[in-house]
Protein backbone atom coordinates (compact mmCIF):
# COMPACT_ATOMS: atom_id res chain seq x y z
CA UNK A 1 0.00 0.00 0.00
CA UNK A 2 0.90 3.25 -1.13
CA UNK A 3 1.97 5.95 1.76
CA UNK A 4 0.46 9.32 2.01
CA UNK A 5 3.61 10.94 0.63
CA UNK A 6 3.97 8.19 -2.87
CA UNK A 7 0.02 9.33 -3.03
CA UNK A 8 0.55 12.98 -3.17
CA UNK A 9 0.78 14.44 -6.59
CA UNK A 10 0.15 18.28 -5.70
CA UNK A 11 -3.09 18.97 -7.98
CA UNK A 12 -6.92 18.43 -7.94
CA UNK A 13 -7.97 16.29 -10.79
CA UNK A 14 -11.39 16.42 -9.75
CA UNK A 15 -11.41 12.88 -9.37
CA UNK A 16 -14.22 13.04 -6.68
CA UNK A 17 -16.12 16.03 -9.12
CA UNK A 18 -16.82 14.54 -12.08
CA UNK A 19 -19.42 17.72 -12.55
CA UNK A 20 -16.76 19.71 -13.56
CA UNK A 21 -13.43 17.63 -13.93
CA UNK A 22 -11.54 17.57 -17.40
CA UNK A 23 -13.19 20.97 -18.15
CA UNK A 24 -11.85 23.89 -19.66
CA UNK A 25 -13.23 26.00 -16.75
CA UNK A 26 -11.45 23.64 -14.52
CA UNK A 27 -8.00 24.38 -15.96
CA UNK A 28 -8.48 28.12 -16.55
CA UNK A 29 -9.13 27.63 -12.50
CA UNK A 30 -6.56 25.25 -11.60
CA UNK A 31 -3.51 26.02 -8.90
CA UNK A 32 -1.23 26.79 -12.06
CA UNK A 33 -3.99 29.41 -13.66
CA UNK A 34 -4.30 31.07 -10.37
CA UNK A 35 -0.52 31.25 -9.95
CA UNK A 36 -0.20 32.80 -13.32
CA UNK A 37 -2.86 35.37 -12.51
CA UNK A 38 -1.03 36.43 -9.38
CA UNK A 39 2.43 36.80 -11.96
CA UNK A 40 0.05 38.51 -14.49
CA UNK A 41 -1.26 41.62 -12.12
CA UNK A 42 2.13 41.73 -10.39
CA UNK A 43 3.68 42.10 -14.43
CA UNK A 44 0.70 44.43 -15.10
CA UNK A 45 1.73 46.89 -12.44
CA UNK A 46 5.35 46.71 -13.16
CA UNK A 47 4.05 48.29 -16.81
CA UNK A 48 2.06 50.72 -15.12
CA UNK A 49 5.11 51.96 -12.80
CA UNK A 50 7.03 51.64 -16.00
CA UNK A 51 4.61 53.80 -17.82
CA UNK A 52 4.54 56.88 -15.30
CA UNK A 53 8.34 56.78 -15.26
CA UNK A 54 8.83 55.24 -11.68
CA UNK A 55 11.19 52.69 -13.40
CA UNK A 56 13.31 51.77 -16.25
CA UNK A 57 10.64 50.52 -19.11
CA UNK A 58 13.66 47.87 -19.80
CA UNK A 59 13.36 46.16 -16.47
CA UNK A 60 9.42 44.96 -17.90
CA UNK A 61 10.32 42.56 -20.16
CA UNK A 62 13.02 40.82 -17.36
CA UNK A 63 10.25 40.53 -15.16
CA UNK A 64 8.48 38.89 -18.04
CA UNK A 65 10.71 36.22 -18.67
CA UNK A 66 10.36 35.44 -15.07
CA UNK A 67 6.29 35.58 -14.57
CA UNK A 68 5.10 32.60 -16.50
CA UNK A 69 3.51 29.97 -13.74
CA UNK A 70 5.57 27.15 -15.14
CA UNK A 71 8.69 28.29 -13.49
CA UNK A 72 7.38 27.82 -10.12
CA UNK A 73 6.27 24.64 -8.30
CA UNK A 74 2.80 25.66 -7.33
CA UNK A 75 3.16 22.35 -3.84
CA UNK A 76 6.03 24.38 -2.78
CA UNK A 77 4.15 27.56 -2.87
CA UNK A 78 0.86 26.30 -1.35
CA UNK A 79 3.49 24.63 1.55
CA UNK A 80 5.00 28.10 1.89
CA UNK A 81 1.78 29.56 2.29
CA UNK A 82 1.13 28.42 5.41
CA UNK A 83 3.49 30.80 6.82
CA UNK A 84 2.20 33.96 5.59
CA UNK A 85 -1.34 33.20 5.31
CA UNK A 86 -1.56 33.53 1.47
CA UNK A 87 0.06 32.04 -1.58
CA UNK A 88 1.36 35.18 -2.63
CA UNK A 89 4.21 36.40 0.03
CA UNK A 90 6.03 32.73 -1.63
CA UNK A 91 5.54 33.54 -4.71
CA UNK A 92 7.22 37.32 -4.43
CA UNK A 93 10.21 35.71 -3.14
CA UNK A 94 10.75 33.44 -5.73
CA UNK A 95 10.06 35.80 -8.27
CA UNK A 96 12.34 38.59 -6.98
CA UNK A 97 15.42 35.97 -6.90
CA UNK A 98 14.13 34.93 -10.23
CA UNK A 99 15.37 38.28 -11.35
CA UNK A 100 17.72 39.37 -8.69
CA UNK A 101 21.00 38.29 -10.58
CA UNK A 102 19.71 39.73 -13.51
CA UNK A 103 18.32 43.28 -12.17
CA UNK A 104 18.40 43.76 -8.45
CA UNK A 105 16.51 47.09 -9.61
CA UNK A 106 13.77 44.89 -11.09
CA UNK A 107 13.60 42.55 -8.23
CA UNK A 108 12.99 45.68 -5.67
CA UNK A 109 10.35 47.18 -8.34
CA UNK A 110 8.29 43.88 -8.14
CA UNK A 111 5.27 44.40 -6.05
CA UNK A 112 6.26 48.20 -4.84
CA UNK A 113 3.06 50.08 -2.91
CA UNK A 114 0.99 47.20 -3.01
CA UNK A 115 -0.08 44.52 -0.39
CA UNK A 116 -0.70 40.82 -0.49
CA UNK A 117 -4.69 41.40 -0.52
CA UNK A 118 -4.49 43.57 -3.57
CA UNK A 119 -2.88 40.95 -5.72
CA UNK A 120 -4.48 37.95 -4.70
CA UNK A 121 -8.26 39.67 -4.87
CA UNK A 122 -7.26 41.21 -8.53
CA UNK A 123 -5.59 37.79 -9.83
CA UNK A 124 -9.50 36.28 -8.26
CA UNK A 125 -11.27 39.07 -10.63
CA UNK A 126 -8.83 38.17 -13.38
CA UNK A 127 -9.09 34.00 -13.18
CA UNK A 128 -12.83 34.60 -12.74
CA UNK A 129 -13.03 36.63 -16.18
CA UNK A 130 -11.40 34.16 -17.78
CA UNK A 131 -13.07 31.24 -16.68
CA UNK A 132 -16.48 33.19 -17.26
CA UNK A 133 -15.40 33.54 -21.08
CA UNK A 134 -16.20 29.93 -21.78
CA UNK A 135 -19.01 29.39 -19.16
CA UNK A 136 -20.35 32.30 -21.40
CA UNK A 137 -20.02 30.80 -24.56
CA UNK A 138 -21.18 27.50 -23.20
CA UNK A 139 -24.39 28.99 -22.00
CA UNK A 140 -25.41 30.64 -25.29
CA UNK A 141 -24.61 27.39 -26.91
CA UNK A 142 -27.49 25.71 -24.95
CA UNK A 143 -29.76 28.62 -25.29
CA UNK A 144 -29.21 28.96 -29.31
CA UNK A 145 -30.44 25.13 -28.80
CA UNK A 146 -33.06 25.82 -26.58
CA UNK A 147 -34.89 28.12 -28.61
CA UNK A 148 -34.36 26.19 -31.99
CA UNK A 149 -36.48 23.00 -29.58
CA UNK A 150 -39.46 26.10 -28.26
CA UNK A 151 -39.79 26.87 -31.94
CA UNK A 152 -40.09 23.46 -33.64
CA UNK A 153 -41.82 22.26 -30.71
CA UNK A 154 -44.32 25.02 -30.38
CA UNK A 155 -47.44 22.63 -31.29
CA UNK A 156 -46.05 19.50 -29.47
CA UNK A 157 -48.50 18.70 -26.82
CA UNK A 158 -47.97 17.34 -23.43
CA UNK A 159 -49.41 17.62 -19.89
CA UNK A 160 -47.98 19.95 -17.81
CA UNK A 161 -47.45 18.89 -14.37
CA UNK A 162 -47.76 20.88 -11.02
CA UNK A 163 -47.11 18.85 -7.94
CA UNK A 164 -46.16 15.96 -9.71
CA UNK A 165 -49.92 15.53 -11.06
CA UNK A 166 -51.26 16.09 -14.78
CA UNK A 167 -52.56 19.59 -14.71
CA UNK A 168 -53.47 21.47 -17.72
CA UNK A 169 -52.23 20.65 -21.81
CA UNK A 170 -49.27 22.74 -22.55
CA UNK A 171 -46.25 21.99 -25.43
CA UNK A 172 -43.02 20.91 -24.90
CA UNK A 173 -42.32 24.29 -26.67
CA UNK A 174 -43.29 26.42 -24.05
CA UNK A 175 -41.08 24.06 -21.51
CA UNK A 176 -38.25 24.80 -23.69
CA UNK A 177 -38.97 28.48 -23.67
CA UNK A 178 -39.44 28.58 -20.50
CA UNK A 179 -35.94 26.85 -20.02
CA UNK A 180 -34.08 29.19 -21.86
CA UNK A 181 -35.94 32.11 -20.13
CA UNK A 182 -34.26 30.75 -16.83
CA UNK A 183 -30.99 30.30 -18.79
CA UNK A 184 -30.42 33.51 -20.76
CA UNK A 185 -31.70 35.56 -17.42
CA UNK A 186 -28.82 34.11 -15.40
CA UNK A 187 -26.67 34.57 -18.21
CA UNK A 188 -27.15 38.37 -18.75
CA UNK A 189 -26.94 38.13 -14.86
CA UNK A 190 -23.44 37.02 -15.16
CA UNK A 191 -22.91 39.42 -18.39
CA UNK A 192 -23.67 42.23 -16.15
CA UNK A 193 -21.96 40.95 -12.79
CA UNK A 194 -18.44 40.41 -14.85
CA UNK A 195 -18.50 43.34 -16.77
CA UNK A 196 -18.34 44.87 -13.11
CA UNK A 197 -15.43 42.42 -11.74
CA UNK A 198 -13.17 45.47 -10.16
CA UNK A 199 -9.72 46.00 -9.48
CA UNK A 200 -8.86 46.02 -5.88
CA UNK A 201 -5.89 47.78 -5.22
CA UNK A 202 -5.31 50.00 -2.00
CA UNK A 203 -2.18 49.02 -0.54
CA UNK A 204 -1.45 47.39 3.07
CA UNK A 205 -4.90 49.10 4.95
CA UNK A 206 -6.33 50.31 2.13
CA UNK A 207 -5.37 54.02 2.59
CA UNK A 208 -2.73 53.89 -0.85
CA UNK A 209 -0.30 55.67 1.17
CA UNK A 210 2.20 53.53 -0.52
CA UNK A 211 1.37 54.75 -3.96
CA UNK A 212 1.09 58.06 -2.21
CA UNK A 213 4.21 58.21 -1.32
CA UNK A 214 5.78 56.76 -4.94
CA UNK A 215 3.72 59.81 -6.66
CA UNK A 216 5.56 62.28 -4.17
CA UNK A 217 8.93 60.82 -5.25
CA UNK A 218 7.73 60.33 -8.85
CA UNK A 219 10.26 63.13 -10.66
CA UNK A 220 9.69 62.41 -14.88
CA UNK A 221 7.27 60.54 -16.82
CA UNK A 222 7.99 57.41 -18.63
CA UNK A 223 9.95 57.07 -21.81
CA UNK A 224 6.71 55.48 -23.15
CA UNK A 225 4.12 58.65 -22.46
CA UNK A 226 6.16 60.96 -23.18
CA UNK A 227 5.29 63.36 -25.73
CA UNK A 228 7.73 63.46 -28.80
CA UNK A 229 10.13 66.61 -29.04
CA UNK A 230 7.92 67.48 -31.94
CA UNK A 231 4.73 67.48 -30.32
CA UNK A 232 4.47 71.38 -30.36
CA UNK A 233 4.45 71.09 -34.07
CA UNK A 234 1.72 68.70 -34.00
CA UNK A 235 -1.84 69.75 -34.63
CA UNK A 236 -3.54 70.53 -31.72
CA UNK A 237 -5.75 68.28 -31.54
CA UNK A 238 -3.39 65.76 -31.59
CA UNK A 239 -0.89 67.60 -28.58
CA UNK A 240 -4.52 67.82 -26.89
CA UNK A 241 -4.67 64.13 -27.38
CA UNK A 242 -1.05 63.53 -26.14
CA UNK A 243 -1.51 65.79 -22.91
CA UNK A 244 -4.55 63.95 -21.84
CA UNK A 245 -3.18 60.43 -22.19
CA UNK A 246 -0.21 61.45 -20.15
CA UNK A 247 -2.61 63.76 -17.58
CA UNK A 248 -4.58 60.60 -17.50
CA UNK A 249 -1.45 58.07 -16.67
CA UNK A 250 0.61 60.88 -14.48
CA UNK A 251 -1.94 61.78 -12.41
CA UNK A 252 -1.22 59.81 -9.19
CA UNK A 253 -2.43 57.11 -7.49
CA UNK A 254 -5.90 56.70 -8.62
CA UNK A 255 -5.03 57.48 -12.32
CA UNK A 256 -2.72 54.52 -11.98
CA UNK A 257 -4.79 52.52 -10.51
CA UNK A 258 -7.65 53.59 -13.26
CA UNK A 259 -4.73 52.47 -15.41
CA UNK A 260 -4.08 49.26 -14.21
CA UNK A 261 -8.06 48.47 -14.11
CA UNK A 262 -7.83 48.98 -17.83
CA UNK A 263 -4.77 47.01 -18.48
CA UNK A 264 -5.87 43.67 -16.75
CA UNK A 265 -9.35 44.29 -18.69
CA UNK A 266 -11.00 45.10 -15.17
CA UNK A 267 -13.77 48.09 -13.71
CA UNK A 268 -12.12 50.69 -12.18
CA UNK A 269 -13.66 50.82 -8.37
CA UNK A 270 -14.52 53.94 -6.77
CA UNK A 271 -12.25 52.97 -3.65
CA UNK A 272 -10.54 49.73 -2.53
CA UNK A 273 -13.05 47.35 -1.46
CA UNK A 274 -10.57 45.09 0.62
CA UNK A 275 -13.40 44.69 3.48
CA UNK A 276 -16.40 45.40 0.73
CA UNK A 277 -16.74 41.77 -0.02
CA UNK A 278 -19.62 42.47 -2.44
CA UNK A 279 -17.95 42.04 -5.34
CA UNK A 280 -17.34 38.55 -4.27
CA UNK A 281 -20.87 37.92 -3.09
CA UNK A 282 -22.07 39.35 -6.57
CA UNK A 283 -20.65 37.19 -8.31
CA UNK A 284 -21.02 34.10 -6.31
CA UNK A 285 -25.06 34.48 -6.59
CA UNK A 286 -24.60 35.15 -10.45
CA UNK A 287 -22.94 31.68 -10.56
CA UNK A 288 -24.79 29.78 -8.19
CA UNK A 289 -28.12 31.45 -10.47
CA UNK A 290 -26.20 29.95 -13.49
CA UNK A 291 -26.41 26.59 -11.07
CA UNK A 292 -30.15 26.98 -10.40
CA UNK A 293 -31.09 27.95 -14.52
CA UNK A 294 -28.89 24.27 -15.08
CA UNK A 295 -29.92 22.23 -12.40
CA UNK A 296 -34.06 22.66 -12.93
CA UNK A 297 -33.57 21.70 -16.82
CA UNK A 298 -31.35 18.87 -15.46
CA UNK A 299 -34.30 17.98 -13.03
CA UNK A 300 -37.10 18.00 -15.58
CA UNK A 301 -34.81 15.94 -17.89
CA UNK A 302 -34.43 13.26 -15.11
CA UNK A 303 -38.43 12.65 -14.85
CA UNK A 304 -39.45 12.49 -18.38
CA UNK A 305 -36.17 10.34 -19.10
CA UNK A 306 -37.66 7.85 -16.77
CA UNK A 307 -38.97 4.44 -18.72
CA UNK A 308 -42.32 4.82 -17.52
CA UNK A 309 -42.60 8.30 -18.28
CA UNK A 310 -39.96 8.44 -21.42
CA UNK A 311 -40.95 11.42 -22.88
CA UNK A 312 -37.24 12.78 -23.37
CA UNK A 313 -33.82 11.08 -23.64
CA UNK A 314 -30.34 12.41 -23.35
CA UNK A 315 -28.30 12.60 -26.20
CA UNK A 316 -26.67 8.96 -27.34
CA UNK A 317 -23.46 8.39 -26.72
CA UNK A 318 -21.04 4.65 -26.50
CA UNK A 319 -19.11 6.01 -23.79
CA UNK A 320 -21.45 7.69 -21.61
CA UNK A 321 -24.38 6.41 -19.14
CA UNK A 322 -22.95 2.84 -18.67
CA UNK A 323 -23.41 0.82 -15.57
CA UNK A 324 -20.46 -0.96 -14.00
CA UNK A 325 -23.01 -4.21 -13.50
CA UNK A 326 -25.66 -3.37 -15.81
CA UNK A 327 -25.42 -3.61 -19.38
CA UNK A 328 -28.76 -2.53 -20.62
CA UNK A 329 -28.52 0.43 -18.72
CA UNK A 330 -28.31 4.05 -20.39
CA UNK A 331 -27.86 6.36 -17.31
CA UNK A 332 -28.79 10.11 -17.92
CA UNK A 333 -25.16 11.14 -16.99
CA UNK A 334 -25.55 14.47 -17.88
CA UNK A 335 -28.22 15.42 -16.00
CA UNK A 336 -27.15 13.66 -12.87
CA UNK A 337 -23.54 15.70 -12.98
CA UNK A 338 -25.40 18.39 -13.75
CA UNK A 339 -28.02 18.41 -10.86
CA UNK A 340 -25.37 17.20 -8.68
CA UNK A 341 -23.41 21.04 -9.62
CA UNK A 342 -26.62 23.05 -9.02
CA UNK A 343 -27.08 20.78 -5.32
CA UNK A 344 -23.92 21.84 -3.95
CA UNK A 345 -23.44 25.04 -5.22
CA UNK A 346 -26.08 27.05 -2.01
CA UNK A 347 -23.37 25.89 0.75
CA UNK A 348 -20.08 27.59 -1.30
CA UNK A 349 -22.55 30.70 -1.70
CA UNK A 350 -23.50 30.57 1.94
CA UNK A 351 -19.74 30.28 2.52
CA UNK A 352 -18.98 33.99 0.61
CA UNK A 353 -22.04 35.47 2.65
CA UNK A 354 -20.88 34.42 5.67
CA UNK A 355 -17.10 35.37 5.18
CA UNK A 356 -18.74 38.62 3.65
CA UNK A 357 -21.29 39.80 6.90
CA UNK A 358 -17.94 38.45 9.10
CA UNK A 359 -15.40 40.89 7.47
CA UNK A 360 -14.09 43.00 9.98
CA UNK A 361 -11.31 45.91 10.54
CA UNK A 362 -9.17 46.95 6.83
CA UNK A 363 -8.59 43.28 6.55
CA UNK A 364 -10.54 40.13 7.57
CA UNK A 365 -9.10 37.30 9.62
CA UNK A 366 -10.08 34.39 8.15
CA UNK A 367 -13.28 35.69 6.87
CA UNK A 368 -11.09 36.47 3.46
CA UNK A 369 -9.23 33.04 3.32
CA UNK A 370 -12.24 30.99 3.25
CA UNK A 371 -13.89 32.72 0.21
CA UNK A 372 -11.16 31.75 -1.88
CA UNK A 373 -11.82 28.49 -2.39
CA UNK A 374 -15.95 28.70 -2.30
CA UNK A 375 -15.55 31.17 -5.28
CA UNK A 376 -13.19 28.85 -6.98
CA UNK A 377 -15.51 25.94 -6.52
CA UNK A 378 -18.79 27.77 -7.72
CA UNK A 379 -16.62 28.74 -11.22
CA UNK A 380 -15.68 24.70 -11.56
CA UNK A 381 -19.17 24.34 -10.80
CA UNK A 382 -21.10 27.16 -13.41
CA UNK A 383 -18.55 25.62 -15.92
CA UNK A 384 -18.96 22.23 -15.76
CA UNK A 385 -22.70 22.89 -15.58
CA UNK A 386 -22.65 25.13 -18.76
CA UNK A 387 -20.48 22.56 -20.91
CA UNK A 388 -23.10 19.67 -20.10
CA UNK A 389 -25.66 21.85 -20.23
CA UNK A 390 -24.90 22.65 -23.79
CA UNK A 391 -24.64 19.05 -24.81
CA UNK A 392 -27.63 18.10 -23.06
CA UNK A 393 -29.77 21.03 -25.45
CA UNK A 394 -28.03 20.27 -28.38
CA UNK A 395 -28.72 16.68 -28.61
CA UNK A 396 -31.88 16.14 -25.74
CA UNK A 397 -33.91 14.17 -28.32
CA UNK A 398 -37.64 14.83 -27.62
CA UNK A 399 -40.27 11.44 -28.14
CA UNK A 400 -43.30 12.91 -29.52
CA UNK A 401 -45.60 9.84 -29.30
CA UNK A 402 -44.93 9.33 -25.48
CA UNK A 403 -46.09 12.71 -25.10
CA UNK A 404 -49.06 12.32 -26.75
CA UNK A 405 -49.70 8.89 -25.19
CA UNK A 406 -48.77 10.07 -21.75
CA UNK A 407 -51.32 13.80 -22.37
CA UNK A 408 -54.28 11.23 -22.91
CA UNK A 409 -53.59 9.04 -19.54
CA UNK A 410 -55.94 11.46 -17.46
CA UNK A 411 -58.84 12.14 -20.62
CA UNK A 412 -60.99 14.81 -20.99
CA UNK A 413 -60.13 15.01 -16.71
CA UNK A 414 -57.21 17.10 -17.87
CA UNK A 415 -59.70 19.99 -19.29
CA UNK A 416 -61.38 20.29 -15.99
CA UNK A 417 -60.29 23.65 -15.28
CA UNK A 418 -61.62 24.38 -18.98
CA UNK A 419 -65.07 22.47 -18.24
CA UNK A 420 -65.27 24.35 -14.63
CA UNK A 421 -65.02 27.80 -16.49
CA UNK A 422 -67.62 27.02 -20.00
CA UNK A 423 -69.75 24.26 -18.61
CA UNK A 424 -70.65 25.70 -15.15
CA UNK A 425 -72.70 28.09 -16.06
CA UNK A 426 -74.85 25.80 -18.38
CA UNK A 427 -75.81 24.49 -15.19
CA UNK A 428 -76.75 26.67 -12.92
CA UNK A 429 -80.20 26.73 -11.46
CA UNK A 430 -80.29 29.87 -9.79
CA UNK A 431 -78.66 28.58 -7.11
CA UNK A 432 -75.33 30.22 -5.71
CA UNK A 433 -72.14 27.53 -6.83
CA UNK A 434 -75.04 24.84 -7.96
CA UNK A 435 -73.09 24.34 -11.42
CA UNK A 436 -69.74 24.68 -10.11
CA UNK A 437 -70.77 21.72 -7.50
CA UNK A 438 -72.44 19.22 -10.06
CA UNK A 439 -69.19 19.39 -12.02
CA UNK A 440 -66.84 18.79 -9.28
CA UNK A 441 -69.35 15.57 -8.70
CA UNK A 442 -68.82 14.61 -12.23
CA UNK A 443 -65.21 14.98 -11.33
CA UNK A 444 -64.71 13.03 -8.47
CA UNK A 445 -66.94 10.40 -9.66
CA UNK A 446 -64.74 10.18 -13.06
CA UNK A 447 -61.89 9.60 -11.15
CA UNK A 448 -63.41 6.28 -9.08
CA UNK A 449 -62.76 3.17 -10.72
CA UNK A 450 -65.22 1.83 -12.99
CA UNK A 451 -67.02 4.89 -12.99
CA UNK A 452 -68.27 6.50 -16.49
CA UNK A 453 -65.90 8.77 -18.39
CA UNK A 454 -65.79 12.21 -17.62
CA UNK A 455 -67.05 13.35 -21.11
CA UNK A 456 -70.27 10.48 -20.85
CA UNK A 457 -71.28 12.19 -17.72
CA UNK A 458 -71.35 16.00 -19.13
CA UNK A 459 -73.19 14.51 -22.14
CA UNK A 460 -75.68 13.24 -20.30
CA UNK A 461 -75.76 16.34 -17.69
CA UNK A 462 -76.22 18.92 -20.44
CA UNK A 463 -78.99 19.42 -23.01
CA UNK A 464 -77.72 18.38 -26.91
CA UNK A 465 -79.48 22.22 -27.62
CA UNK A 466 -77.38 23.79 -24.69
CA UNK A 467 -74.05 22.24 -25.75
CA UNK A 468 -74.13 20.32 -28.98
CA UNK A 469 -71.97 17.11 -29.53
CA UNK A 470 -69.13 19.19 -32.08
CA UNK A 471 -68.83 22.07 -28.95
CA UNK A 472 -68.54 19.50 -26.57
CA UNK A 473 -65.26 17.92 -28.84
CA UNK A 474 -63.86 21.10 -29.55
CA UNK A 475 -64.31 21.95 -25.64
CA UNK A 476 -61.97 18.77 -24.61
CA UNK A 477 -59.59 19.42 -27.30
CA UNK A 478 -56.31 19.59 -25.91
CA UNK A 479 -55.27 22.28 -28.19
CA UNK A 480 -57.62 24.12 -27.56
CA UNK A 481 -56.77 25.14 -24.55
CA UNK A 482 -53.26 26.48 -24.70
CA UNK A 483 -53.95 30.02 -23.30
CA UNK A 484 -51.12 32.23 -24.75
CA UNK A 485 -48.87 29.34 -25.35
CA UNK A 486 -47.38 30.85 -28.89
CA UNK A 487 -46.90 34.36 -27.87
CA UNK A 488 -45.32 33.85 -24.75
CA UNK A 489 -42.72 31.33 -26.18
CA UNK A 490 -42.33 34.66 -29.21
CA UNK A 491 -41.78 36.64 -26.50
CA UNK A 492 -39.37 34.46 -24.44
CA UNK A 493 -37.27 34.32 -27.93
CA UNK A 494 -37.76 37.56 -28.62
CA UNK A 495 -36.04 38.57 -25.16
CA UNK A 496 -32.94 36.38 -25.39
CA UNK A 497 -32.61 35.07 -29.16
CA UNK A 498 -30.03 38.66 -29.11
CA UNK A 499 -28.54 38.06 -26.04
CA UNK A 500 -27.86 33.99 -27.37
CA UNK A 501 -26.36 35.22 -30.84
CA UNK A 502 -24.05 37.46 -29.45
């Protein structure tokens, strides 16, 4: 037997989360991503500093050579860790003798008038982004599909079902719609919430008296914004031009800052938000709302996949949905990893509002290390979700005839609501509810064993010359009865078909 050191291999496969292992979210948030997100805000701000002419633009690019992830060995770091609190104070060491021998000016430039929080909360924002790129694309993938089903299945009729019981006819196309209404809302959700995914950057309590202090030593502006010796001679709109970039990027601490935002492709905050954890909070509940969209098409899936029910199947695949012991068996895999993702994605959300309302003084104590991973987790989770979700819409493969067999198991019982509303009235004899009663007791007595159908009972309760034998068909005709089934599926289309495309 194997010892707990020959067993250690320093990574997460996923091996126990097949919802999301082997994805490409689950790389872009791996140890090594994360490690190269730290090395990409730390390189970011070396341009910056480079840019406002607080140092040599040269000593960039040797920092460069130095800040690619693979250099480092991410087990070592996360050991290191330990002693500091975060993965970053490790990883500014080895960096800095990465480039010590080299430039002992670049070394000392690395990381200057920031703090550990800023870094690791930006290189968060930044892994996030780029793990939300593909859980993006994945998500309009399955809600292109998920319209293309509402449309061609507009007419397809089923029985809806409300507390597990037939209820009313409705068409698989308005399920669909009403799937990718739950899908393209928490995807403009997300839209929104990582279009907003800010910068942190305030310095050891959030004050910036660091970067104060750089701008009040700052003497010259970069080699890079500065204007050429000619500039007078340009037009003036073009020295006005010149002047404003460098106004813009001289300015201090919060124009670089504002500067930095826009290099790592991140909002510019109105102030640090070190013990603001909302940012974090916001985005958990856009993911975990990604989860929920996911998980209740999963969950419908699962029912009508049953055999007895078998109105839906997943996609077909030779590799997928196996048993280990039974070879018959096809296994709606998708859906299962799928629901599994949207079950266990409330207690990482819980986790970032309870490290959130527990924040305390200019930088929480614990309260910030624990969000780390629950954020992580609800990415692997919206990704794997989205990926499988996609497949699942693409290639969900939709059994007409057990629809229509399965919207005839209750009869005309399923237009009761309909009968209740038209037929009522016909019977009425003046007194209050009488009509409304007698058809309940057609009702209830259609649903006894034995007992006459539903439709031979109002035939013989109501006069041929009240309700004539071609009213009373067109009355239990399931389609018939579809309220504002086609419009609100245009409309569900209409709202997201843009937002899908894009």
């Amino acid at each position: 037997m194997a010892d707990a050191g020959q067993l250690h291999d320093g990574g997460d496969f996923g091996l126990l989360s097949p919802a999301w292992a082997g994805t490409q979210v689950a790389a872009l948030t791996g140890d090594q991503a994360f490690l190269q997100a730290m090395l990409d805000v730390e390189l970011a701000w070396l341009r910056i500093q480079a840019r406002v002419g607080l140092v040599p633009a040269a000593l960039v690019e040797m920092v460069a050579r130095a800040a690619l992830a693979g250099n480092y060995d991410a087990a070592s770091l996360a050991e290191r860790a330990q002693q500091g609190g975060n993965p970053l104070i490790p990883l500014l060491a080895d960096l800095r003798a990465a480039v010590a021998g080299e430039s002992p000016e670049a070394a000392a430039a690395i990381h200057r008038g920031a703090t550990s929080q800023d870094v690791v909360d930006t290189a968060l924002m930044l892994m996030s982004q780029r793990a939300i790129d593909v859980i993006e694309t994945d998500l309009r993938n399955a809600a292109r599909a998920l319209a293309r089903m509402a449309s061609e299945h507009r007419r397809t009729l089923m029985a809806a079902r409300t507390l597990t019981q037939h209820s009313l006819p409705s068409t698989f196309g308005l399920k669909a719609a009403q799937w990718l209404a739950a899908v393209g809302e928490s995807g403009e959700k997300l839209d929104d919430v990582t279009a907003a995914l800010p910068l942190q950057w305030g310095g050891a309590a959030g004050t910036m008296a660091a970067l104060t202090a750089l701008a009040d030593q700052q003497t010259a502006p970069a080699d890079s914004c500065a204007a050429p010796a000619d500039a007078q001679a340009a037009p003036a709109d073009t020295r006005a031009a010149l002047a404003d970039k460098q106004e813009r990027v001289d300015g201090g601490p919060l124009t670089w800052t504002s500067a930095l935002a826009a290099e790592l492709g991140l909002a510019d905050p109105l102030a640090p938000w070190q013990t603001n954890r909302l940012p974090v909070t916001a985005l958990g509940h856009a993911l975990s709302d990604v989860l929920a969209a996911a998980g209740k098409i999963a969950n419908d899936v699962l029912l009508l996949s049953r055999p007895e029910i078998a109105e839906v199947s997943e996609p077909l695949s030779t590799s997928r949905g196996v048993s280990s012991a039974m070879p018959q068996k096809q296994n709606p895999v998708l859906s299962v990893l799928i629901r599994s993702a949207a079950l266990a994605a409330p207690g990482h959300l819980a986790q970032l509002q309870t490290a959130a309302g527990a924040a305390i003084d200019e930088r929480p104590d614990g309260s910030w290390h624990v969000e780390w991973q629950a954020l992580r987790q609800l990415l692997r989770l919206a990704g794997g979700a989205a990926a499988k979700l996609a497949e699942l819409a693409d290639g969900l493969r939709i059994h007409t005839a057990a629809l229509g067999t399965n919207l005839l198991l209750g009869g005309e019982l399923l237009l009761s609501e309909r009968i209740m509303l038209q037929v009522a009235p016909l019977l009425d004899d003046g007194t209050a509810g009488a009509g409304r009663k007698r058809i309940q007791a057609m009702v209830s007595s259609a649903l006894a064993d034995g007992a006459p159908a539903l439709i031979d009972l109002l035939r013989d309760a109501v006069p041929r010359d009240v309700l004539s034998d071609q009213d009373l068909a067109a009355l239990l005709n399931p389609s018939g009865y579809l309220g504002q089934n086609d419009t609100l599926i245009d409309r569900i289309d209409r709202r997201y078909s843009k937002w899908a495309q894009a």
